[in-house]
Short mmCIF file of C-alpha atoms in Angstrom, two decimals:
data_model
loop_
_atom_site.label_atom_id
_atom_site.label_comp_id
_atom_site.label_asym_id
_atom_site.label_seq_id
_atom_site.Cartn_x
_atom_site.Cartn_y
_atom_site.Cartn_z
CA UNK T 53 129.51 161.63 68.80
CA UNK T 54 127.09 159.17 71.68
CA UNK T 55 129.83 157.38 74.29
CA UNK T 56 128.68 153.97 75.77
CA UNK T 57 128.42 151.90 78.95
CA UNK T 58 131.13 151.27 80.18
CA UNK T 59 132.38 154.85 79.87
CA UNK T 60 130.07 156.58 81.26
CA UNK T 61 130.42 154.32 84.83
CA UNK T 62 134.15 155.08 84.65
CA UNK T 63 132.71 159.37 84.61
CA UNK T 64 130.36 158.85 86.95
CA UNK T 65 132.74 156.68 89.18
CA UNK T 66 135.92 158.81 89.19
CA UNK T 67 133.29 162.06 89.43
CA UNK T 68 131.88 160.77 92.07
CA UNK T 69 134.72 161.21 94.53
CA UNK T 70 136.53 164.02 92.74
CA UNK T 71 133.75 165.86 93.60
CA UNK T 72 133.15 164.15 97.35
CA UNK T 73 136.88 164.98 98.05
CA UNK T 74 137.03 168.52 96.97
CA UNK T 75 132.85 169.73 98.20
CA UNK T 76 134.81 168.06 102.18
CA UNK T 77 137.79 169.69 100.95
CA UNK T 78 135.98 173.35 100.96
CA UNK T 79 133.84 172.82 104.22
CA UNK T 80 136.48 172.05 106.22
CA UNK T 81 138.18 175.82 105.46
CA UNK T 82 135.41 177.16 105.76
CA UNK T 83 134.45 175.49 108.92
CA UNK T 84 137.74 175.87 110.44
CA UNK T 85 137.80 179.33 109.32
CA UNK T 86 135.26 180.48 110.59
CA UNK T 87 135.09 179.11 113.55
CA UNK T 88 138.77 181.12 114.31
CA UNK T 89 137.63 184.38 113.11
CA UNK T 90 134.16 184.31 112.56
CA UNK T 91 131.60 184.53 109.70
CA UNK T 92 132.19 188.78 109.33
CA UNK T 93 135.97 187.85 109.70
CA UNK T 94 135.92 186.13 107.45
CA UNK T 95 139.20 187.13 104.17
CA UNK T 96 137.76 187.51 100.50
CA UNK T 97 139.63 184.19 99.37
CA UNK T 98 137.14 182.78 101.58
CA UNK T 99 134.29 184.08 99.85
CA UNK T 100 135.52 182.93 96.97
CA UNK T 101 135.50 179.14 98.32
CA UNK T 102 132.16 179.20 99.77
CA UNK T 103 130.39 180.80 96.07
CA UNK T 104 133.24 178.47 94.37
CA UNK T 105 130.86 176.00 96.08
CA UNK T 106 128.60 176.82 93.48
CA UNK T 107 129.78 176.18 90.41
CA UNK T 108 131.92 173.47 91.24
CA UNK T 109 128.45 171.74 92.28
CA UNK T 110 127.21 173.14 88.82
CA UNK T 111 130.21 171.60 86.86
CA UNK T 112 129.12 168.27 88.39
CA UNK T 113 125.32 168.18 87.77
CA UNK T 114 126.12 170.22 83.45
CA UNK T 115 128.49 166.95 82.67
CA UNK T 116 127.16 164.55 84.70
CA UNK T 117 123.74 166.28 82.43
CA UNK T 118 126.21 166.27 78.78
CA UNK T 119 127.25 161.98 79.71
CA UNK T 120 124.03 160.15 80.69
CA UNK T 121 121.33 163.20 79.48
CA UNK T 122 121.83 161.61 75.25
CA UNK T 123 124.00 163.53 74.73
CA UNK T 124 124.32 167.04 72.70
CA UNK T 125 124.44 168.62 68.45
CA UNK T 126 127.66 166.89 68.38
CA UNK T 127 126.99 164.71 66.50
CA UNK T 128 128.30 162.53 63.33
CA UNK T 129 127.79 162.35 59.73
CA UNK T 130 125.37 159.17 60.58
CA UNK T 131 124.16 160.41 64.26
CA UNK T 132 122.23 163.31 62.46
CA UNK T 133 120.58 161.01 59.45
CA UNK T 134 118.67 158.86 62.47
CA UNK T 135 117.38 162.09 63.81
CA UNK T 136 114.46 161.93 65.64
CA UNK T 137 111.70 164.58 66.85
CA UNK T 138 112.24 162.68 70.12
CA UNK T 139 116.10 162.80 69.63
CA UNK T 140 116.06 165.81 68.78
CA UNK T 141 114.97 167.29 71.81
CA UNK T 142 116.99 165.36 73.93
CA UNK T 143 120.56 166.29 72.43
CA UNK T 144 118.76 170.38 72.50
CA UNK T 145 118.43 169.86 76.72
CA UNK T 146 122.36 167.92 76.13
CA UNK T 147 123.71 171.85 74.19
CA UNK T 148 122.35 174.18 76.77
CA UNK T 149 123.95 171.82 79.30
CA UNK T 150 126.88 171.33 77.66
CA UNK T 151 126.76 175.54 77.78
CA UNK T 152 126.93 175.67 81.36
CA UNK T 153 130.12 173.36 82.01
CA UNK T 154 131.75 175.18 79.82
CA UNK T 155 130.69 178.79 82.05
CA UNK T 156 130.85 176.87 85.24
CA UNK T 157 134.37 174.96 84.95
CA UNK T 158 135.91 179.25 84.06
CA UNK T 159 134.08 179.84 86.78
CA UNK T 160 135.90 177.08 88.94
CA UNK T 161 138.93 177.86 88.14
CA UNK T 162 139.16 180.60 88.02
CA UNK T 163 137.74 181.30 91.16
CA UNK T 164 140.62 179.51 93.27
CA UNK T 165 143.08 181.88 90.78
CA UNK T 166 141.82 184.71 93.39
CA UNK T 167 141.70 182.55 95.74
CA UNK T 168 145.37 181.98 95.88
CA UNK T 169 146.02 185.27 94.57
CA UNK T 170 145.26 187.01 97.76
CA UNK T 171 146.74 184.12 99.48
CA UNK T 172 149.91 185.10 97.89
CA UNK T 173 149.15 189.75 98.75
CA UNK T 174 149.35 188.34 102.38
CA UNK T 175 153.18 186.69 101.48
CA UNK T 176 154.26 190.09 100.11
CA UNK T 177 152.54 192.05 102.54
CA UNK T 178 154.13 190.74 105.27
CA UNK T 179 157.95 190.73 104.04
CA UNK T 180 159.85 194.17 104.94
CA UNK T 181 161.28 193.22 101.42
CA UNK T 182 158.28 192.21 99.20
CA UNK T 183 157.51 195.96 97.65
CA UNK T 184 158.97 193.96 94.21
CA UNK T 185 157.39 191.48 94.71
CA UNK T 186 154.10 192.55 95.87
CA UNK T 187 154.27 194.52 92.63
CA UNK T 188 154.93 191.79 90.58
CA UNK T 189 151.74 190.10 92.37
CA UNK T 190 149.50 193.11 91.41
CA UNK T 191 150.75 192.83 87.93
CA UNK T 192 149.75 188.25 87.79
CA UNK T 193 146.64 189.74 89.16
CA UNK T 194 145.59 192.23 86.17
CA UNK T 195 146.29 189.76 84.14
CA UNK T 196 144.86 186.83 85.09
CA UNK T 197 141.54 189.40 85.66
CA UNK T 198 142.18 191.13 81.56
CA UNK T 199 142.28 186.73 80.68
CA UNK T 200 138.71 186.24 82.35
CA UNK T 201 137.28 189.16 80.25
CA UNK T 202 139.27 187.47 77.50
CA UNK T 203 136.85 184.25 78.17
CA UNK T 204 133.52 185.92 78.54
CA UNK T 205 134.02 187.56 76.08
CA UNK T 206 135.60 184.63 73.86
CA UNK T 207 132.68 182.40 74.87
CA UNK T 208 129.46 184.84 74.01
CA UNK T 209 130.86 186.21 70.47
CA UNK T 210 131.97 182.23 69.39
CA UNK T 211 129.08 181.28 68.53
CA UNK T 212 126.49 183.71 66.67
CA UNK T 213 123.47 183.89 66.68
CA UNK T 214 124.80 182.74 70.42
CA UNK T 215 121.26 179.93 70.92
CA UNK T 216 123.50 178.14 68.09
CA UNK T 217 125.04 176.34 70.79
CA UNK T 218 121.87 174.73 71.42
CA UNK T 219 121.28 174.24 67.94
CA UNK T 220 120.36 170.49 66.78
CA UNK T 221 122.00 169.91 64.91
CA UNK T 222 124.61 173.23 64.99
CA UNK T 223 124.05 175.90 62.47
CA UNK T 224 127.60 176.36 62.66
CA UNK T 225 131.44 174.65 62.85
CA UNK T 226 131.38 176.35 66.16
CA UNK T 227 128.74 176.13 67.60
CA UNK T 228 129.05 173.11 69.06
CA UNK T 229 133.11 173.01 68.42
CA UNK T 230 133.23 176.14 70.42
CA UNK T 231 136.71 176.22 68.72
CA UNK T 232 138.12 179.39 68.56
CA UNK T 233 136.90 180.24 72.66
CA UNK T 234 138.55 176.81 73.15
CA UNK T 235 142.34 178.54 72.09
CA UNK T 236 141.35 181.66 73.93
CA UNK T 237 140.32 179.79 77.30
CA UNK T 238 143.44 177.20 76.76
CA UNK T 239 145.40 180.13 76.39
CA UNK T 240 145.12 182.68 79.39
CA UNK T 241 144.63 179.42 81.92
CA UNK T 242 148.24 177.92 80.75
CA UNK T 243 149.43 181.32 80.82
CA UNK T 244 147.96 182.22 83.99
CA UNK T 245 148.96 179.01 85.82
CA UNK T 246 152.47 178.95 84.68
CA UNK T 247 152.91 182.96 86.15
CA UNK T 248 151.23 181.77 89.83
CA UNK T 249 153.66 179.34 90.35
CA UNK T 250 156.10 181.10 88.90
CA UNK T 251 154.84 183.78 91.24
CA UNK T 252 154.31 181.57 94.29
CA UNK T 253 157.16 179.12 93.99
CA UNK T 254 160.18 181.45 94.84
CA UNK T 255 157.93 182.82 97.71
CA UNK T 256 157.42 178.91 99.18
CA UNK T 257 161.89 178.82 98.47
CA UNK T 258 162.21 181.45 100.80
CA UNK T 259 160.74 180.95 104.13
CA UNK T 260 162.95 180.22 106.92
CA UNK T 261 161.23 176.42 108.36
CA UNK T 262 163.38 172.74 108.09
CA UNK T 263 163.28 171.45 105.10
CA UNK T 264 160.80 168.93 106.21
CA UNK T 265 157.42 171.54 106.92
CA UNK T 266 159.24 173.13 103.14
CA UNK T 267 159.14 170.20 100.76
CA UNK T 268 155.27 169.78 101.96
CA UNK T 269 154.84 172.84 100.23
CA UNK T 270 156.51 172.44 97.57
CA UNK T 271 154.65 168.99 96.35
CA UNK T 272 151.28 170.60 97.54
CA UNK T 273 151.60 173.54 95.26
CA UNK T 274 152.94 171.14 93.30
CA UNK T 275 149.69 170.06 92.20
CA UNK T 276 149.36 172.90 90.26
CA UNK T 277 151.33 171.45 87.56
CA UNK T 278 149.10 168.35 87.32
CA UNK T 279 146.43 171.13 87.03
CA UNK T 280 148.20 173.09 83.46
CA UNK T 281 148.56 169.42 82.17
CA UNK T 282 144.53 169.21 82.94
CA UNK T 283 143.89 171.99 81.13
CA UNK T 284 146.08 170.99 77.81
CA UNK T 285 145.12 167.44 77.92
CA UNK T 286 141.12 169.40 77.53
CA UNK T 287 142.10 170.74 74.50
CA UNK T 288 144.03 168.09 73.18
CA UNK T 289 140.33 166.51 73.10
CA UNK T 290 138.57 168.79 71.98
CA UNK T 291 140.21 170.13 69.70
CA UNK T 292 142.74 167.81 68.18
CA UNK T 293 140.18 165.60 65.69
CA UNK T 294 142.12 162.73 65.93
CA UNK T 295 141.06 162.31 69.28
CA UNK T 296 137.82 164.29 69.61
CA UNK T 297 135.90 162.98 72.52
CA UNK T 298 133.79 162.87 75.26
CA UNK T 299 137.09 162.62 77.53
CA UNK T 300 137.40 166.11 77.22
CA UNK T 301 135.09 166.13 80.75
CA UNK T 302 136.91 163.98 82.21
CA UNK T 303 140.18 166.30 81.52
CA UNK T 304 137.41 169.39 82.23
CA UNK T 305 136.66 168.11 85.73
CA UNK T 306 140.26 166.71 86.62
CA UNK T 307 141.72 170.32 86.30
CA UNK T 308 138.87 171.62 88.00
CA UNK T 309 139.15 169.12 91.31
CA UNK T 310 142.56 169.69 91.63
CA UNK T 311 142.39 173.47 91.76
CA UNK T 312 140.11 173.35 94.57
CA UNK T 313 142.00 170.57 96.18
CA UNK T 314 145.92 172.96 96.24
CA UNK T 315 143.63 175.92 96.78
CA UNK T 316 142.72 174.12 100.19
CA UNK T 317 144.67 172.23 101.27
CA UNK T 318 147.05 174.95 102.49
CA UNK T 319 144.67 176.48 104.89
CA UNK T 320 144.23 172.41 106.00
CA UNK T 321 147.00 171.52 106.41
CA UNK T 322 146.63 174.61 109.05
CA UNK T 323 144.25 172.64 110.71
CA UNK T 324 146.09 169.36 111.09
CA UNK T 325 149.15 170.22 112.49
CA UNK T 326 146.82 172.58 115.03
CA UNK T 327 145.64 168.42 115.60
CA UNK T 328 148.66 167.37 115.26
CA UNK T 329 151.50 169.13 117.14
CA UNK T 330 154.13 166.41 116.83
CA UNK T 331 153.63 167.62 112.77
CA UNK T 332 153.61 171.47 113.58
CA UNK T 333 157.84 170.88 115.46
CA UNK T 334 159.16 168.49 112.60
CA UNK T 335 161.89 169.53 111.36
CA UNK T 336 162.72 172.27 114.14
CA UNK T 337 164.99 172.15 117.33
CA UNK T 338 163.59 173.22 120.75
CA UNK T 339 167.47 174.99 122.01
CA UNK T 340 167.36 173.87 125.74
CA UNK T 341 169.67 176.66 127.01
CA UNK T 342 167.10 179.35 126.76
CA UNK T 343 163.90 177.43 127.74
CA UNK T 344 163.06 177.09 132.04
CA UNK T 345 162.19 179.80 134.80
CA UNK T 346 165.06 182.49 135.02
CA UNK T 347 167.30 181.87 138.08
CA UNK T 348 168.71 185.30 138.09
CA UNK T 349 171.20 184.76 136.84
CA UNK T 350 172.02 185.06 132.76
CA UNK T 351 168.63 185.38 132.35
CA UNK T 352 168.07 185.57 128.36
CA UNK T 353 166.65 188.48 126.83
CA UNK T 354 163.74 188.16 123.70
CA UNK T 355 162.27 191.44 122.37
CA UNK T 356 158.97 191.10 119.80
CA UNK T 357 161.66 190.57 117.21
CA UNK T 358 163.22 187.82 118.05
CA UNK T 359 160.02 186.28 118.18
CA UNK T 360 158.23 187.87 115.48
CA UNK T 361 155.12 188.08 116.68
CA UNK T 362 151.82 188.76 115.06
CA UNK T 363 149.42 191.30 115.18
CA UNK T 364 146.10 189.73 117.12
CA UNK T 365 142.76 190.58 117.17
CA UNK T 366 140.39 191.41 119.43
CA UNK T 367 138.88 187.53 119.74
CA UNK T 368 141.83 186.05 120.19
CA UNK T 369 142.92 184.78 117.47
CA UNK T 370 145.63 185.88 114.59
CA UNK T 371 145.14 187.21 112.09
CA UNK T 372 146.59 185.97 109.19
CA UNK T 373 145.13 182.12 110.29
CA UNK T 374 144.72 181.60 106.05
CA UNK T 375 148.55 180.71 105.53
CA UNK T 376 149.66 179.86 108.86
CA UNK T 377 151.37 177.08 107.29
CA UNK T 378 153.26 180.11 105.02
CA UNK T 379 154.39 181.78 107.25
CA UNK T 380 158.02 183.57 106.92
CA UNK T 381 159.28 184.72 110.34
CA UNK T 382 161.23 182.60 111.96
CA UNK T 383 161.32 181.85 115.03
CA UNK T 384 164.21 182.38 117.40
CA UNK T 385 165.47 181.67 121.03
CA UNK T 386 163.11 181.62 122.97
CA UNK T 387 160.35 179.88 120.88
CA UNK T 388 161.67 177.61 118.45
CA UNK T 389 158.38 176.77 116.06
CA UNK T 390 154.59 178.03 116.20
CA UNK T 391 152.50 176.63 118.81
CA UNK T 392 149.23 175.22 118.32
CA UNK T 393 148.48 177.61 121.17
CA UNK T 394 148.34 180.92 121.93
CA UNK T 395 151.27 183.19 122.66
CA UNK T 396 152.05 182.32 126.95
CA UNK T 397 154.45 184.67 129.23
CA UNK T 398 155.45 183.12 132.17
CA UNK T 399 156.80 185.65 135.38
CA UNK T 400 157.71 184.90 138.79
CA UNK T 401 156.83 187.30 141.76
CA UNK T 402 158.00 187.26 144.98
CA UNK T 403 156.28 188.43 147.61
CA UNK T 404 158.28 190.04 151.34
CA UNK T 405 156.32 190.81 153.93
CA UNK T 406 157.40 192.12 157.24
CA UNK T 407 154.37 192.36 159.21
CA UNK T 408 150.86 192.28 159.14
CA UNK T 409 148.48 192.63 161.00
CA UNK T 410 144.42 193.73 161.34
CA UNK T 411 141.43 192.88 162.96
CA UNK T 412 139.11 189.86 161.82
CA UNK T 413 136.10 192.10 160.89
CA UNK T 414 138.40 194.76 159.14
CA UNK T 415 139.42 191.07 156.98
CA UNK T 416 135.58 190.91 156.45
CA UNK T 417 134.61 194.50 154.13
CA UNK T 418 138.14 194.53 152.58
CA UNK T 419 140.00 197.37 154.53
CA UNK T 420 142.94 198.18 156.03
CA UNK T 421 143.17 198.78 160.37
CA UNK T 422 143.59 201.63 162.20
CA UNK T 423 147.43 201.90 163.06
CA UNK T 424 147.77 203.84 166.40
CA UNK T 425 150.61 206.69 166.13
CA UNK T 426 152.44 205.12 168.99
CA UNK T 427 152.63 201.35 167.87
CA UNK T 428 155.52 200.83 166.15
CA UNK T 429 154.43 201.31 161.52
CA UNK T 430 154.44 197.94 159.66
CA UNK T 431 155.34 197.94 156.22
CA UNK T 432 156.10 195.59 153.03
CA UNK T 433 157.86 195.74 149.82
CA UNK T 434 157.48 193.77 147.34
CA UNK T 435 160.79 192.53 144.17
CA UNK T 436 159.58 191.53 140.80
CA UNK T 437 161.34 190.24 137.91
#
């Protein structure tokens, strides 16, 4: 089955725009994280996203090759009858790119799922009551891992012999339609996305942040519903005979691109909040009665529990910068919102000196003068509050 020029132009424009946005998001995420933590202190989800550049780029290239390379072994009876040695070689190459695109989309999407699971683990491990939730996240992690293994087994055993994937004409129905594999991949993919949403949404609802901040995060993770819809439409256009066409390639790339967006936008949102402090304070109300200098009467005392301080490493950055926008700790009393900079503590110190006299020579060498016992001994005291 071939495509027309109108479809080709639309495909090129759409996929190039989606790819450019997705690659920009990944680079922004990795750049900001490397600047904060250093290359050696990047978290596992950062490394997953770094290698995802390879699979995402390979998916883009392979789909372009399929559409603009002269087709594959996905052919009508008329096209099979009109085969020539030249078109046959072209379609063999295109069929190999189809195989590459199938593997690339799986690696791209499952890498994004792994990144989200790492974020969920950090969120649940930081909550005092998160043991039950952590077990749920672990169970979803096991399911996603089994789903990836099952998808790989289905892909590499669906067509036998394996080189039948690029046979022209196709040696069997499974070798050009990927029918059994598509069903297995679709079931694991959609169910894993639903599990990630079911686990993630309660964590967002429990955040003790203003409604405005919470709505932004809910909108970001709500894009996961589009990922599920795109996954379903991929299978509709690749399995349902009346709609069988290369339109599935568009939905493949839409699903992969939105998965990349959803995984990286929370980190980029944290970066934007640091660049625009007003956005970080949006929805918070500062308690003026507990700020300012202490006058020594009725001082406000705040413990680290009140502030909700996070551990700092030796580089001076928090160990959980990845999910600053998902922090579940409330800021009470003195600090009502998370400031973009490091925590500063102000301390007023007052010194009262009764008498201090010494020679200029002693001042230059930095030592105190010798006191004559006959003279009145000078004293100094200091009080600090």
